[in-house]
Coordinates of C-alpha atoms in Angstrom, one line a residue:
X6 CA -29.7 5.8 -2.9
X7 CA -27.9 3.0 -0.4
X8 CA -29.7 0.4 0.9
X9 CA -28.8 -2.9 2.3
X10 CA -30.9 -4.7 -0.4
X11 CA -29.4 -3.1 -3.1
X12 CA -25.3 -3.7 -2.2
X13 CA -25.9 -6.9 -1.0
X14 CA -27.7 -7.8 -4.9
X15 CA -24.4 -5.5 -6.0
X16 CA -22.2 -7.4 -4.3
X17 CA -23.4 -10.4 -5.6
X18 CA -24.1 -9.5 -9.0
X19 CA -20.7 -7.0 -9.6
X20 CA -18.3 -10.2 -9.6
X21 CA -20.8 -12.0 -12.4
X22 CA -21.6 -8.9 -14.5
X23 CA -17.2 -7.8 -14.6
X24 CA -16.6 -11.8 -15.4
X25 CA -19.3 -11.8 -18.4
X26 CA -17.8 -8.6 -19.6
X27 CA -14.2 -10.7 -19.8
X28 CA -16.0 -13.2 -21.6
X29 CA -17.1 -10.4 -24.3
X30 CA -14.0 -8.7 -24.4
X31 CA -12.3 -12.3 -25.0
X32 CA -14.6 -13.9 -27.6
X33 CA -15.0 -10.8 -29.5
X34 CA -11.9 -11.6 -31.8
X35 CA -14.5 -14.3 -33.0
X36 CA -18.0 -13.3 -32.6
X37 CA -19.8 -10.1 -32.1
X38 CA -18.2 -8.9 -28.5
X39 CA -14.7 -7.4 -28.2
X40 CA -12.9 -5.1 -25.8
X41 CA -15.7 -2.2 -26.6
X42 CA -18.7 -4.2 -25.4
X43 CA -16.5 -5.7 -22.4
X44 CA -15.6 -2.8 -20.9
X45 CA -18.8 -1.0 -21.8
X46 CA -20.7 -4.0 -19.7
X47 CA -17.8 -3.9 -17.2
X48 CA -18.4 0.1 -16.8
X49 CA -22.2 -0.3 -16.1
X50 CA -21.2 -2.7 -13.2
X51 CA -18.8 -0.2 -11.6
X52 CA -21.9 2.8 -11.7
X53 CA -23.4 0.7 -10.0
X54 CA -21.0 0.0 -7.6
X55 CA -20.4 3.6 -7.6
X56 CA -24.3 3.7 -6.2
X57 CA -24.9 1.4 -4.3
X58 CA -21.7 2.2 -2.0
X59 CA -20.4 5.4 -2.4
X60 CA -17.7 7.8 -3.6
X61 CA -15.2 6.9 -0.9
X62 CA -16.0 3.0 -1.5
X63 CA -15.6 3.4 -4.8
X64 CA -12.1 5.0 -4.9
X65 CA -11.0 1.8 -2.4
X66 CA -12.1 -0.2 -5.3
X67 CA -10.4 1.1 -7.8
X68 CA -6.9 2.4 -6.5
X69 CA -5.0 3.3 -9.5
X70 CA -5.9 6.9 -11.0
X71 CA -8.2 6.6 -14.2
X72 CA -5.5 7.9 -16.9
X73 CA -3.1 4.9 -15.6
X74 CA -5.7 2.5 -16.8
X75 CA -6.4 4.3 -20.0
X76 CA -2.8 5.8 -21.0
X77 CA -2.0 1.3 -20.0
X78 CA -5.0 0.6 -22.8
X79 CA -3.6 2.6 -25.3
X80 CA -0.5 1.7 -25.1
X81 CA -1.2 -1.9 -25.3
X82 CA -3.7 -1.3 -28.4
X83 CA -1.2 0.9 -30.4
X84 CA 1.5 -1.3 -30.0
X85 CA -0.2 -4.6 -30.8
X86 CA -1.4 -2.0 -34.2
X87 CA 2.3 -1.1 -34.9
X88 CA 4.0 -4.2 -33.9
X89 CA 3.3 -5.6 -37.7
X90 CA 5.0 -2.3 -39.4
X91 CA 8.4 -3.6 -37.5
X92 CA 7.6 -7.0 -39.5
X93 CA 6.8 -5.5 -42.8
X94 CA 3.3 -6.4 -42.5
X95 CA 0.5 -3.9 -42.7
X96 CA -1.0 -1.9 -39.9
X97 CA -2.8 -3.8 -37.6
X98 CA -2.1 -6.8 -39.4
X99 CA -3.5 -9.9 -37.5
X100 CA -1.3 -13.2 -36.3
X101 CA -4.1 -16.1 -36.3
X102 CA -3.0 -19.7 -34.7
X103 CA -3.7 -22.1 -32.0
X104 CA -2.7 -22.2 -28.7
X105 CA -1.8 -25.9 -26.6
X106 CA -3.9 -25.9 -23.4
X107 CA -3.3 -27.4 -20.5
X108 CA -4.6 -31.2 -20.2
X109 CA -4.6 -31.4 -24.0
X110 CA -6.9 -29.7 -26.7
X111 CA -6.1 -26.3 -27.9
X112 CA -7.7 -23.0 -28.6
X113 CA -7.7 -20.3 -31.4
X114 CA -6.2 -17.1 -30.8
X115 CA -5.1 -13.9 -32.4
X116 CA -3.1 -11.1 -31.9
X117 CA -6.7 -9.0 -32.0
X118 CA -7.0 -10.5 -28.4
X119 CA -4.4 -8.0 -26.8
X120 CA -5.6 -5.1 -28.9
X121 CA -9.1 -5.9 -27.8
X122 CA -7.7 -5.7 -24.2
X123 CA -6.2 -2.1 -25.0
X124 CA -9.4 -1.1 -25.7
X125 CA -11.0 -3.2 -22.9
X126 CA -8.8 -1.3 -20.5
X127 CA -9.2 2.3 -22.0
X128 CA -13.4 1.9 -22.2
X129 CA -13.0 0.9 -17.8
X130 CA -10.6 3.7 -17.4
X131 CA -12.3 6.5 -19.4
X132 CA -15.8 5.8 -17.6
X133 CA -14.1 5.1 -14.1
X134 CA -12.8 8.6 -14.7
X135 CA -16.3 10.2 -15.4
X136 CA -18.2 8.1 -12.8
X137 CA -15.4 9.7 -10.7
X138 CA -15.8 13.3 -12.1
X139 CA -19.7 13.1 -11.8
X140 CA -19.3 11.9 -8.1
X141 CA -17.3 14.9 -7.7
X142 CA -19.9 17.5 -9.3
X143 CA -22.8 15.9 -6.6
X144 CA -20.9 16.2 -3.6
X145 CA -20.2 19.8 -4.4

């Protein structure tokens, strides 16, 4: 299913789609979005990666085996949930407040942000890891 038309339109539109899925996964804390939809929309553009390019393109890509990026997520996500208990708060209590930005101005953030990158991360690696397995079950 390679064709010159289709990774040169991959190529150009894999950067885009894994940048709007960071945009998702980061204004999710606020708005409907979050690490979920992120790496959901991130996932879609590595398939098709995946097809436009190859198995052996697509490992290049990604060169860190698929439980590294998911055993990372979860880690990240179930400490930013238990991080609170060490506080007294409750479980996955959330710090709100406002961050200074560079130039001047500042921006709201929340502790949700790194959870919602846990989950980011375990979502990419969990359907690397299938997208991997199903290239696997093709070629045999």
């Amino acid at each position: 299913m390679s064709s010159l038309i289709l990774r040169t339109a991959v190529a150009l539109i894999m950067p885009l789609a894994l940048l709007f899925s960071l945009f998702m996964a980061i204004k999710g804390h606020n708005e409907p979005g979050g690490g979920f939809i992120g790496g959901l929309i991130a996932a879609v553009s590595l398939a098709i990666y995946r097809m436009s390019n190859g198995p052996d393109t697509f490992r290049q890509l990604i060169p860190l085996h698929p439980r590294i990026i998911v055993f990372t997520g979860m880690a990240i996500a179930l400490l930013t949930a238990l991080a609170p208990l060490a506080l007294g708060l409750p479980l996955l209590h959330t710090w709100h407040g406002y961050v200074g930005l560079p130039g001047g101005g500042t921006a709201h953030a929340s502790s949700a942000l790194i959870f919602d990158a846990g989950v980011f991360l375990v979502v990419v690696g969990a359907s690397i890891g299938m997208i991997i397995r199903l290239s696997e079950e093709l070629e045999a």
